[in-house]
Coordinates of C-alpha atoms in Angstrom, one line a residue:
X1 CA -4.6 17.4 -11.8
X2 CA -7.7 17.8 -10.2
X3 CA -6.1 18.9 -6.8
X4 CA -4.3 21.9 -9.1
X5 CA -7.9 22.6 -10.2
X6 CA -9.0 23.2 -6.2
X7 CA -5.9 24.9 -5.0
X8 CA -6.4 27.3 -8.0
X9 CA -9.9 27.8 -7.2
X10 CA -9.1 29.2 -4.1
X11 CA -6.1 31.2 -5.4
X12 CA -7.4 34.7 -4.6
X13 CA -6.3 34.2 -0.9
X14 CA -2.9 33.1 -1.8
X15 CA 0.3 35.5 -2.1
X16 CA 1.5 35.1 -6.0
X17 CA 4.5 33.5 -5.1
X18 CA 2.9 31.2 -2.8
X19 CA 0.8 30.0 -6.2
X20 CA 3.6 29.7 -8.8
X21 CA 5.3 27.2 -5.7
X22 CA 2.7 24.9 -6.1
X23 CA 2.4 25.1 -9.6
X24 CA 6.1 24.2 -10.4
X25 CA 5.8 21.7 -7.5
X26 CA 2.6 20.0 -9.4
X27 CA 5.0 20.0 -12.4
X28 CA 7.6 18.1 -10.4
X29 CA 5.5 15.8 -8.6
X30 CA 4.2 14.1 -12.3
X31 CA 7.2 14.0 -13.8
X32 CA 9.2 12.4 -10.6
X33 CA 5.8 10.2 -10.2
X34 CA 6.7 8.9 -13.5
X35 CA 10.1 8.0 -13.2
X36 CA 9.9 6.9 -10.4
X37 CA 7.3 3.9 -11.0
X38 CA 9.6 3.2 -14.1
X39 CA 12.4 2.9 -11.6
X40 CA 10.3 0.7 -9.3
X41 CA 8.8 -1.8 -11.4
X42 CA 13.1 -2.1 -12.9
X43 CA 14.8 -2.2 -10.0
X44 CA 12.6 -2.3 -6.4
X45 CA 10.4 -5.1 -7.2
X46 CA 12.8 -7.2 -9.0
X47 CA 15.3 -6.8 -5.8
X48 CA 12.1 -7.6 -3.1
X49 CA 11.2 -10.9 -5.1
X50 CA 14.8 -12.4 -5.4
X51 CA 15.8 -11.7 -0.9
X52 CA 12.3 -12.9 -0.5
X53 CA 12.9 -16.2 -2.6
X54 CA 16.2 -16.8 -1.2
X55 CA 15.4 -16.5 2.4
X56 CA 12.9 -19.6 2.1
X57 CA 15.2 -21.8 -0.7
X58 CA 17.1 -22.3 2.8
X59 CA 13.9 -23.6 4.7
X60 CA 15.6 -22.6 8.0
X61 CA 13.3 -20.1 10.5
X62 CA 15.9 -18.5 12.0
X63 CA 17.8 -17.3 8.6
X64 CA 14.1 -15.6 7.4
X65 CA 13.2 -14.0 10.7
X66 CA 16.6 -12.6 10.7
X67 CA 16.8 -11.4 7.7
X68 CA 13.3 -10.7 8.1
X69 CA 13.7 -8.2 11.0
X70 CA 17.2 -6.3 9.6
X71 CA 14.9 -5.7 6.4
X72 CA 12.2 -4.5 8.1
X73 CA 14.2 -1.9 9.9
X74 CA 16.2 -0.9 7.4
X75 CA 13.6 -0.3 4.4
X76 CA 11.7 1.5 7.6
X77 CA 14.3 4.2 8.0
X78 CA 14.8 5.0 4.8
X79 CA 11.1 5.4 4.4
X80 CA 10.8 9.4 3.4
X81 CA 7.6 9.7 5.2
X82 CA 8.7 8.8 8.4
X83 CA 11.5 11.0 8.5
X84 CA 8.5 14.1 7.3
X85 CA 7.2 13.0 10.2
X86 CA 9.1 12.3 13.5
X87 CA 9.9 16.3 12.7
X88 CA 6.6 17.1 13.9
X89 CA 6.4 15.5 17.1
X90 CA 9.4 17.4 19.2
X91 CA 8.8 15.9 22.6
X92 CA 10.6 12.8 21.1
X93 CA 13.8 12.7 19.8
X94 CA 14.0 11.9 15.8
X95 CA 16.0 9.3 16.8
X96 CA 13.9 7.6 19.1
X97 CA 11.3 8.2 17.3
X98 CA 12.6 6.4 14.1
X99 CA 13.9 3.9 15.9
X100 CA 10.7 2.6 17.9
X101 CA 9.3 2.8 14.4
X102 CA 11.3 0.9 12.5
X103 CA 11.9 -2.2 15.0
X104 CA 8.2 -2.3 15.3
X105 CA 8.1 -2.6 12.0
X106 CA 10.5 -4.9 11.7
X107 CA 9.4 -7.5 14.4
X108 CA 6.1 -7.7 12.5
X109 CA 7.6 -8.1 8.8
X110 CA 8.9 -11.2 10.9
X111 CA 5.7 -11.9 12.0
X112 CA 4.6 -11.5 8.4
X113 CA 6.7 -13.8 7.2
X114 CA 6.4 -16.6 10.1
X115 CA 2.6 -16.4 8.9
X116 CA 3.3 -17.6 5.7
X117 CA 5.5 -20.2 6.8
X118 CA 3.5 -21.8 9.4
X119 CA 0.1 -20.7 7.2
X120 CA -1.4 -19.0 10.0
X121 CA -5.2 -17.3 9.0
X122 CA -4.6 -13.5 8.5
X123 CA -7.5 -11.9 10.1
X124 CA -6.8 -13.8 13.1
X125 CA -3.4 -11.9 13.3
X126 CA -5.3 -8.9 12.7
X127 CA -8.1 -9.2 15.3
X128 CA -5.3 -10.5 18.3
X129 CA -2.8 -7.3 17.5
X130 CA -5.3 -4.4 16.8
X131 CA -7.2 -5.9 20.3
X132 CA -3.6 -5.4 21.7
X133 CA -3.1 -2.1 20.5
X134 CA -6.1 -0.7 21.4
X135 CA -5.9 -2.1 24.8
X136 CA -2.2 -0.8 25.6
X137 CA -3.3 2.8 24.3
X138 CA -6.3 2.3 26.9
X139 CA -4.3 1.5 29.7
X140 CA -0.6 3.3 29.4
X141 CA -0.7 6.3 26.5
X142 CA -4.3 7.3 24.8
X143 CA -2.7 10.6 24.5
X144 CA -0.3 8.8 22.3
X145 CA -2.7 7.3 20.0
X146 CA -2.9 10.0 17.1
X147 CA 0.4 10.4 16.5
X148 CA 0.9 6.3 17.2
X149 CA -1.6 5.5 14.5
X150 CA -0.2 7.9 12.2
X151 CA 3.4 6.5 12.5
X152 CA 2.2 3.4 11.9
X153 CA 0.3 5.2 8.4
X154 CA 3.5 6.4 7.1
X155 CA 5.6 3.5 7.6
X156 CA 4.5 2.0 4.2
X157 CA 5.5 4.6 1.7
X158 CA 6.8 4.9 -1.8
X159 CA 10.2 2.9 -0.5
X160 CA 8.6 -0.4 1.7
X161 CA 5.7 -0.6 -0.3
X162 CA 7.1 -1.9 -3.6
X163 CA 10.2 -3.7 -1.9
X164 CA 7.6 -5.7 1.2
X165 CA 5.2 -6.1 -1.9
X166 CA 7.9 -8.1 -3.7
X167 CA 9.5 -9.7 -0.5
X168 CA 6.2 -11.4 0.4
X169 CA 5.5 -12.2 -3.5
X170 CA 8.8 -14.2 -3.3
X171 CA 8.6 -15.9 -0.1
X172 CA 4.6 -16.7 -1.1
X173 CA 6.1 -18.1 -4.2
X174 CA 8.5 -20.8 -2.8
X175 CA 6.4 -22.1 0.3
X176 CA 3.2 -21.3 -0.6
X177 CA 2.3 -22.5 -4.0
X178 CA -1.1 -22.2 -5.1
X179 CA -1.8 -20.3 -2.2
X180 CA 0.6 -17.5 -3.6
X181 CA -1.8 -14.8 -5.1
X182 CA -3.4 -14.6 -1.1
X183 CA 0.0 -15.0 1.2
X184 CA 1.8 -12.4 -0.5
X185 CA -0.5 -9.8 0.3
X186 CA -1.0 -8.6 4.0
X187 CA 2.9 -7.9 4.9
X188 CA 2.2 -4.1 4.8
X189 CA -1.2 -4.2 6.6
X190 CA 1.0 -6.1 9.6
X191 CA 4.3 -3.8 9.0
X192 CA 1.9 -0.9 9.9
X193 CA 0.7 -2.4 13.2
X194 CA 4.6 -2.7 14.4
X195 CA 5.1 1.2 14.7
X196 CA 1.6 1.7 16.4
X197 CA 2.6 -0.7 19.7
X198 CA 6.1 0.7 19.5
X199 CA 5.0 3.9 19.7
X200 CA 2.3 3.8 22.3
X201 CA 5.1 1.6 24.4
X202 CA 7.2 4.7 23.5
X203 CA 5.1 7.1 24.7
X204 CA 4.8 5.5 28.6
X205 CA 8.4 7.4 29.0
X206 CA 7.1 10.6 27.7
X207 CA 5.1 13.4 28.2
X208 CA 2.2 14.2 25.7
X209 CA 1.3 18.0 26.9
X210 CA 5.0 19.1 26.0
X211 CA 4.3 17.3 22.0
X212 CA 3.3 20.1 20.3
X213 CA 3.6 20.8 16.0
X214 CA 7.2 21.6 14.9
X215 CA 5.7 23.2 11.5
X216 CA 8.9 24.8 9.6
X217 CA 7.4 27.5 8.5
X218 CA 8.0 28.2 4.4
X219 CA 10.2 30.3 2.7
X220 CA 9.8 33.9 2.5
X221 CA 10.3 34.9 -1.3
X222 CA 10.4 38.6 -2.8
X223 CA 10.1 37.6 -6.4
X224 CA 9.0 34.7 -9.0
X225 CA 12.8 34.6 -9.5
X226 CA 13.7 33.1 -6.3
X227 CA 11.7 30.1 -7.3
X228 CA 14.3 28.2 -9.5
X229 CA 16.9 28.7 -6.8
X230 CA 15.1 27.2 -4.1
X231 CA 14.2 24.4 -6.0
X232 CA 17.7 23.7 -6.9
X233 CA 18.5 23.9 -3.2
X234 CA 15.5 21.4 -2.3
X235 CA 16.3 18.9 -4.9
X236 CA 20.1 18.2 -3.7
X237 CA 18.9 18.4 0.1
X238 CA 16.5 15.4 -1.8
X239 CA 18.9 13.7 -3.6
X240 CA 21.0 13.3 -0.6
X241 CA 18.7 12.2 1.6
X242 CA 16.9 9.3 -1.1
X243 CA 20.4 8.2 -1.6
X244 CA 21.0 7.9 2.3
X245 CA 18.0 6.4 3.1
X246 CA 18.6 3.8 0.0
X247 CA 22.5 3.1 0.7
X248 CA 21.2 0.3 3.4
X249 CA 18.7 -1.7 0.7
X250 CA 21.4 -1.3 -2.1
X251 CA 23.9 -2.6 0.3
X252 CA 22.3 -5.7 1.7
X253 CA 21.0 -6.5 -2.2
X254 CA 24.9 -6.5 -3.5
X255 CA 25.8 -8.8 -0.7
X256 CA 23.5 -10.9 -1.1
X257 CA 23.6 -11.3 -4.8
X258 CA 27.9 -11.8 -4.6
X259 CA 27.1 -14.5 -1.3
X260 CA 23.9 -16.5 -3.2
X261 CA 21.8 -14.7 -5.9
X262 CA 23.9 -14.8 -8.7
X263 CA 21.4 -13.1 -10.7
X264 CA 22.2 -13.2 -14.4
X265 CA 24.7 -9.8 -15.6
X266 CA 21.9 -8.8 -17.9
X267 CA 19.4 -8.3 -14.7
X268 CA 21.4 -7.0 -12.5
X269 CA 22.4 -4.5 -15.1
X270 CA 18.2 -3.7 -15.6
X271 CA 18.0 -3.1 -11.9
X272 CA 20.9 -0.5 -11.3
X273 CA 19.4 1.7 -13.9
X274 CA 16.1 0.9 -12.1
X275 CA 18.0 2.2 -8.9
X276 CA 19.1 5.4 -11.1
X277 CA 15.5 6.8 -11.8
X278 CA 14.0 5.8 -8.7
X279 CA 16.4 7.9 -7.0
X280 CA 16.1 10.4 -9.6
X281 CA 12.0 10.5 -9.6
X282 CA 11.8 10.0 -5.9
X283 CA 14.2 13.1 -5.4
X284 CA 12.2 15.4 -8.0
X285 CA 8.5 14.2 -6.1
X286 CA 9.8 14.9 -2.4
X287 CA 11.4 18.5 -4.1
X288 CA 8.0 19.6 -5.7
X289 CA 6.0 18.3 -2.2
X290 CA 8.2 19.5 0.2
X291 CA 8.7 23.1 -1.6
X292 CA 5.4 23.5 -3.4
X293 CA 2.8 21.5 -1.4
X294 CA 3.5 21.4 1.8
X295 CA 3.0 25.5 2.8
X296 CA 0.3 25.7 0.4
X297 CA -1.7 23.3 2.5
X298 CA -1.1 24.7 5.5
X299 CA -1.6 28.1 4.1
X300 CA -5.0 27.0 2.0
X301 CA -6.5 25.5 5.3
X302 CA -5.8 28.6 7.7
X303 CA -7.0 30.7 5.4
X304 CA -10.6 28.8 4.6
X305 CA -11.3 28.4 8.4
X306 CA -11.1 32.2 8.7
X307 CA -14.2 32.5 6.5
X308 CA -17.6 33.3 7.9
X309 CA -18.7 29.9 5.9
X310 CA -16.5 27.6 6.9
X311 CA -18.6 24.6 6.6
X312 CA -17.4 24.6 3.1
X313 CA -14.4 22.6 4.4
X314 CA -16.3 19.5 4.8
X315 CA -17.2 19.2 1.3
X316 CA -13.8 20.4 0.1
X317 CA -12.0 18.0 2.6
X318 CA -14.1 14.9 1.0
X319 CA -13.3 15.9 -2.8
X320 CA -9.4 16.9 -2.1
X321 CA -9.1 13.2 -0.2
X322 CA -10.8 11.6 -3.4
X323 CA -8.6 12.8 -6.0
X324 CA -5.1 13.0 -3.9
X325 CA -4.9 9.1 -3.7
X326 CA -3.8 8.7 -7.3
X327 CA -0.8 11.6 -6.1
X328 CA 0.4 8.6 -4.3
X329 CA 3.5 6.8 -5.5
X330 CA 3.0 3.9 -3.4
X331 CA -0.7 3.4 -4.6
X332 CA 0.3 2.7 -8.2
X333 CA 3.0 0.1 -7.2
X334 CA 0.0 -1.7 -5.0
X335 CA -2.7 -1.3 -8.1
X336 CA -0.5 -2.4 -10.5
X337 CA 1.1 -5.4 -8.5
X338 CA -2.1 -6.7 -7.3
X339 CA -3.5 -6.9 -11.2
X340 CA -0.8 -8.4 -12.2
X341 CA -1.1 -11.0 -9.2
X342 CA -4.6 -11.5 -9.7
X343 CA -4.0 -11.8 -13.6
X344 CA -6.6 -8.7 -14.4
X345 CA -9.3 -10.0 -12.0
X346 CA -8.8 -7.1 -9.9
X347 CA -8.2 -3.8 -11.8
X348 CA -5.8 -1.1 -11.4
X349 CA -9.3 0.8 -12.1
X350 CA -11.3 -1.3 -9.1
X351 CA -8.5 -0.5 -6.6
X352 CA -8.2 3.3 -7.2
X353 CA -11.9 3.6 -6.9
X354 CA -12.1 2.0 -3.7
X355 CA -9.0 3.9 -2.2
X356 CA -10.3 7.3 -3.6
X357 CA -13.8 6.7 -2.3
X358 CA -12.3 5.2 1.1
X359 CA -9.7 8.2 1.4
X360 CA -12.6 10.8 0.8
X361 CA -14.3 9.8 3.5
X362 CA -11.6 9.7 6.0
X363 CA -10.9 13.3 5.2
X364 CA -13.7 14.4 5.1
X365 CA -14.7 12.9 8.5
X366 CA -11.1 14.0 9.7
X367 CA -12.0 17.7 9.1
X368 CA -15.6 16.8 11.3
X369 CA -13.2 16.0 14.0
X370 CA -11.1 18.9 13.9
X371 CA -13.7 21.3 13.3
X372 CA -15.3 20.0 16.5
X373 CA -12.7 18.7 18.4
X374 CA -14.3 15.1 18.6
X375 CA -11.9 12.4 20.3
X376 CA -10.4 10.1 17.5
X377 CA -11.6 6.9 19.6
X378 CA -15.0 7.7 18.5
X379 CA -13.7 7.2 15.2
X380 CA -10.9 4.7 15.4
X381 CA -12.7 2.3 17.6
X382 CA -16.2 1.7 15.7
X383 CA -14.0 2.2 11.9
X384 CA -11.7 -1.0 13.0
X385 CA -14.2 -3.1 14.5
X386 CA -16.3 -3.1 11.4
X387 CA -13.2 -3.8 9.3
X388 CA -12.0 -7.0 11.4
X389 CA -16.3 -7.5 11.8
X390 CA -16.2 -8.0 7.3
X391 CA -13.4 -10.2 7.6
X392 CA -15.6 -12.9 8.3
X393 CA -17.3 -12.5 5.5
X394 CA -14.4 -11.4 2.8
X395 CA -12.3 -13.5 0.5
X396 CA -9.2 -14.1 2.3
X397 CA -7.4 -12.3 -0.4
X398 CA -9.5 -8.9 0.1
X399 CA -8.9 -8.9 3.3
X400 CA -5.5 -8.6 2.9
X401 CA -5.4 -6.0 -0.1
X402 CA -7.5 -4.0 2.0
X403 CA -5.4 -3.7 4.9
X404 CA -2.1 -3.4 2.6
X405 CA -4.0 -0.7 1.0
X406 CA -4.7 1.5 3.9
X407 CA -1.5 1.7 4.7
X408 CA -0.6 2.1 1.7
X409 CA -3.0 5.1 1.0
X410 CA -1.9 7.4 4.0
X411 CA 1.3 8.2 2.2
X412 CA 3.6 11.4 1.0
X413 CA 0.4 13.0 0.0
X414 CA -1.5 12.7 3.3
X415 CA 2.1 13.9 5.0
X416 CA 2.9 16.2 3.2
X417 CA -0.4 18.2 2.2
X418 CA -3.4 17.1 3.7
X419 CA -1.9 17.3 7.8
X420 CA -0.5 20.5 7.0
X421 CA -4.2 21.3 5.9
X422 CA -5.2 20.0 8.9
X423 CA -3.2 22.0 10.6
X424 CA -4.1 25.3 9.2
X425 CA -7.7 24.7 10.3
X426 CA -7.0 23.4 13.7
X427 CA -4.6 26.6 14.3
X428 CA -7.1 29.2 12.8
X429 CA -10.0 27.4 15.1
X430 CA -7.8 27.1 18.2
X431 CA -7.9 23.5 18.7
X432 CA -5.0 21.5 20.2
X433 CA -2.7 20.0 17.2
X434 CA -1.5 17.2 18.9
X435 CA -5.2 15.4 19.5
X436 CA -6.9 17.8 17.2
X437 CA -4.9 17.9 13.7
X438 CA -2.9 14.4 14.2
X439 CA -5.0 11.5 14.0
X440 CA -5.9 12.4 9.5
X441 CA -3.2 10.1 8.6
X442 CA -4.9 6.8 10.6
X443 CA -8.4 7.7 9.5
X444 CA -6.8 7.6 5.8
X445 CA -5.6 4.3 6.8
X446 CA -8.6 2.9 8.5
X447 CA -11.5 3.5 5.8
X448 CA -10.1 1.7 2.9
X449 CA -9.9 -0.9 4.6
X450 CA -14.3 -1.2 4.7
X451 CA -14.1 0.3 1.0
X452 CA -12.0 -2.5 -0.2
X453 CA -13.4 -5.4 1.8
X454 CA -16.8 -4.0 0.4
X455 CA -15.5 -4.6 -3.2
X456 CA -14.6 -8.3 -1.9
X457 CA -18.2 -9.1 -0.5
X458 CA -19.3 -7.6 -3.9
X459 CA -17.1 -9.9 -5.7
X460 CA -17.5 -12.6 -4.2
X461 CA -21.5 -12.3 -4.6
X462 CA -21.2 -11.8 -8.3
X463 CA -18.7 -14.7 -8.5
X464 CA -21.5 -17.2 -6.7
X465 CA -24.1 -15.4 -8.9
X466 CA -22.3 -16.8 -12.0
X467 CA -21.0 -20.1 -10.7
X468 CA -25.0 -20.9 -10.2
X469 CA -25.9 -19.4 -13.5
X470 CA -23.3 -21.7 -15.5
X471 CA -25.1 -24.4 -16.0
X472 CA -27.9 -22.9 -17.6
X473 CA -25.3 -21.1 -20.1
X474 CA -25.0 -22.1 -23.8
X475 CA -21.3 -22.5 -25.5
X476 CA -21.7 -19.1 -27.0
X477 CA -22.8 -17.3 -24.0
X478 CA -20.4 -19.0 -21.4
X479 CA -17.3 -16.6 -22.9
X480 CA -18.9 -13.9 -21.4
X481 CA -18.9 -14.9 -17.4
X482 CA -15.7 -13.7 -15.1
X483 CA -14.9 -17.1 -14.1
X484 CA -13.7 -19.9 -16.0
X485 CA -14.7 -23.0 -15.8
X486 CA -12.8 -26.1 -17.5
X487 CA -15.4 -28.8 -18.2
X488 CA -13.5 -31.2 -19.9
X489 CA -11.8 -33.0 -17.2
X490 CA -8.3 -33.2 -18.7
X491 CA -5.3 -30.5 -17.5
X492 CA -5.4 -27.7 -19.8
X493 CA -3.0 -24.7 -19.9
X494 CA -3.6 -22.0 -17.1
X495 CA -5.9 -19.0 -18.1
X496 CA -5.8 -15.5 -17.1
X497 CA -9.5 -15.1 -15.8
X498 CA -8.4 -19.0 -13.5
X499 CA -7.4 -15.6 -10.6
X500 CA -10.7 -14.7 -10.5
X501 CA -12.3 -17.7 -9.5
X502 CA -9.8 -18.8 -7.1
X503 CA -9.9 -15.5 -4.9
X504 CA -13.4 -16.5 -3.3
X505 CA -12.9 -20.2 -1.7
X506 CA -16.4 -20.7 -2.3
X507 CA -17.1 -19.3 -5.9
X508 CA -17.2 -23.0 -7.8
X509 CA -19.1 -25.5 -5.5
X510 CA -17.9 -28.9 -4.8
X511 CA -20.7 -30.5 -6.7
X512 CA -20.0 -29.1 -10.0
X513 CA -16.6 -30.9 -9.5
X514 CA -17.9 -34.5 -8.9
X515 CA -20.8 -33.9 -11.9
X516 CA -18.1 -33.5 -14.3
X517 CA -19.1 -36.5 -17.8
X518 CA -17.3 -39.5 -17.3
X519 CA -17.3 -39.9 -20.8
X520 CA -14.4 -37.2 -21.3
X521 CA -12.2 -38.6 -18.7
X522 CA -12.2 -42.1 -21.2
X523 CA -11.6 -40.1 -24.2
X524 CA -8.7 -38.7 -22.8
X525 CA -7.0 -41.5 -21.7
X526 CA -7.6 -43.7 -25.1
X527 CA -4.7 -45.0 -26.6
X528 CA -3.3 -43.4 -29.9
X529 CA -0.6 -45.2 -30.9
X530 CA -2.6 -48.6 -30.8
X531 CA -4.9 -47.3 -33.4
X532 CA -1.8 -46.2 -35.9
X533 CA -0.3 -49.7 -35.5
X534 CA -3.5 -51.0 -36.9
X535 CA -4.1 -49.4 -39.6
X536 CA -0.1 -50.0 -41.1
X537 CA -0.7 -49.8 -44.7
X538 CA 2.5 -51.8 -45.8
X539 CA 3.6 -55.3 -44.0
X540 CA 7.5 -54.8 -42.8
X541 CA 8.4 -56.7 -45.4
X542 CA 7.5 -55.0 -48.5
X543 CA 8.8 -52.1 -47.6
X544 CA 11.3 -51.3 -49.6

């Protein structure tokens, strides 16, 4: 892993035991990665899809925002990220904390869904609740606003991303129907938004200049042999807690399916042992962050702001915020789930280029801030308006990747080793943690959002480029454009590459439609069996 590559780099100011952490806790964090994808493309999707199906079969608005709201709360508490950090803001309870959070949450996820239903335009939902936010944080708590924006980044983590994913695929599904591919994107860009009012509502009752950083501060080991041991005590604290946080999900899913899935036995079977590993790989990644990442950043960052060059951050910040993305649990579930959705038109490959270029900047401009104590606004402020500014000019379906995917990209990573970076800086430069250090996590989820919609404008240039280039193409060369185009006039089987041309709503002008030959329409619709009739070779009566 390129983030090993750094950390090693930089070794020399690191105690030994401080480096063989992070190493085993690299180890870990691939091989938990691993199984737990494999668990959530068995068991977490397949569960989002069928609740998200079966609250529209029954057509009735008050069973889906119901059902709705208790999911958005409860996948909200059990998301680990939260719970990493609501222990870092001590002037609120964790309780409170979690709370505000997760009904936010949840109230939007209705929203989310009532959007689909009613087919309301998505960037207008955006525009009318980040105007909102940005206006209560003005008026009642801007000294909330870091932290607010930061809650509202690590609400979508490795266990709402792949089950809100899924819920809006399934609801999209049943009432939307060819609008499908677009609607069932944009529920974790408007999940995120939830926490952020909750929080600055939240923080009206308390006081900011008592909020300082509750770091727990890491283990204190004598010898290489401790290691093992406090790993093994990490990963059961782990276990325990994925398990608690998933006993909610698991519970709602088994009443449903005994009240009205009835899945098949053969399914259900597939998605217990998808429960199995993504417990298992969930509890092994949060074990190797917690234990081996975690102090290392805070450690690595301290250490680096000490030195009479310490410029060299910026540079450092912009490459460890490139390359941490694909660290990201929740970031492979989104790539992979909006290829699949797009049928290939939109890589895995596209998407973590544009998160990793979009993440690289926010870091790197993150560490500016700290460095020099810059107010967020300054950041926040100009970075949203020119995201909701592109949505005027982005296919609808970009738009709502992109703001899935910011979300999305200030995950477990950005928790649990670039703040703590963060940290270290702002503590070795004397800056104030609360508005200095807090406040990474929403820049992570504010640039993707530009990067992505970028790739969108991009797209959707290339797509017009080719649509007006098609005439002019020859049989042989025509295989070789994204889109395609069925000029025959009859219904032919859906193709793969149909995704790409449907996620601009301009890429095939209307005139190419109606200058379709006339003479294929006819050939279809000649009559076959009139022509076998007659040419009978045998009148009925000679056959014998």
């Amino acid at each position: 892993m390129p983030i090993c590559a750094i950390v090693l780099a930089f070794s020399f100011v690191l105690p030994l035991t401080t480096v063989a952490l992070f190493l085993t806790g690299a180890v870990l964090l691939v091989i938990g990665l691993s199984i737990f994808t494999l668990g959530s493309d068995m068991a977490m999707i397949p569960m989002g899809e069928a609740i998200g199906s079966e609250l529209t079969r029954s057509k009735k608005i008050g069973w889906i925002a119901g059902g709705g709201l208790l999911i958005g709360v409860v996948v909200t508490i059990a998301e680990p990220d939260l719970q990493v950090l609501t222990k870092q803001v001590p002037a609120v309870p964790d309780d409170v904390l979690v709370g505000a959070v997760a009904l936010g949450a949840g109230f939007f996820l209705v929203l989310a869904l009532l959007r689909i239903v009613f087919q309301i335009n998505l960037a207008h939902m955006f525009i009318i609740s980040y105007a909102l936010v940005f206006l209560v944080a003005g008026i009642f708590s801007p000294d909330f606003l870091a932290v607010a924006f930061d809650s509202g980044g690590v609400t979508t983590g490795p266990i709402t991303v792949p089950f809100i994913l899924a819920l809006g695929m399934g609801v999209s599904t049943v009432l939307s129907g060819k609008n499908s591919e677009e609607d069932s994107f944009g529920l974790c860009a408007l999940c995120s938004i939830g926490p952020i009012l909750a929080v600055l509502i939240m923080g009206i009752f308390y006081d900011s200049s008592s909020s300082g950083f509750a770091f727990e501060s890491p283990a204190e080991l004598d010898s290489l042999s401790q290691i093992p041991l406090l790993y093994a005590v990490q990963f059961v604290a782990s276990l325990t807690e994925v398990v608690e946080v998933l006993l909610p999900i698991m519970t709602i899913f088994i009443l449903l399916q005994i009240l009205r899935l009835r899945l098949s036995r053969t399914r259900l079977i597939k998605i217990f042992v998808g429960i199995i590993y993504t417990i298992l790989g969930l509890s092994i990644f949060l074990t190797g962050v917690n234990v081996g990442f975690m102090p290392v950043g805070r450690f690595l960052g301290g250490h680096i702001a000490k030195f009479s060059h310490n410029w060299v951050l910026i540079p450092l910040s912009a490459v460890l915020g490139f390359f941490i993305v694909a660290a990201e649990p929740a970031v492979h579930v989104l790539n992979k789930q909006v290829e699949d959705i797009t049928s290939g038109a939109i890589s895995q490959r596209v998407m973590q280029i544009g998160l990793s270029v979009g993440v690289s900047l926010a870091v790197c401009l993150s560490m500016i801030r700290i460095m020099y104590q810059i107010d967020i606004w300054y950041f926040l402020l100009p970075g949203y308006a020119i995201a909701l500014l592109q949505t005027r000019f982005t296919p609808k379906v970009f738009t709502a990747i992109a703001f899935d995917s910011g979300g999305v990209a200030a995950g477990t990573m950005a928790a649990a080793f670039l703040l703590p970076f963060g940290v270290g800086v702002c503590e070795a430069l004397g800056g104030n943690i609360m508005t200095d250090a807090f406040g990474m996590i929403a820049m992570i989820a504010t640039l993707p959002l530009i990067t992505i919609q970028g790739i969108g404008i991009l797209f959707q240039y290339k797509s017009r480029q080719a649509a007006a280039l098609e005439p002019q193409v020859t049989d042989d060369a025509s295989d070789a454009l994204i889109i395609d185009i069925d000029l025959d006039g009859g219904e032919t089987e859906p193709q793969p590459d149909e995704a790409a041309a449907d996620l601009s709503e301009e890429t095939i002008p209307d005139t190419q439609e109606s200058a379709l030959p006339e003479q294929n329409e006819t050939a279809v619709e000649q009559p076959e069996p009139e022509a076998v009739k007659e040419h009978d070779p045998l009148p009925e009566e000679d056959t014998v």
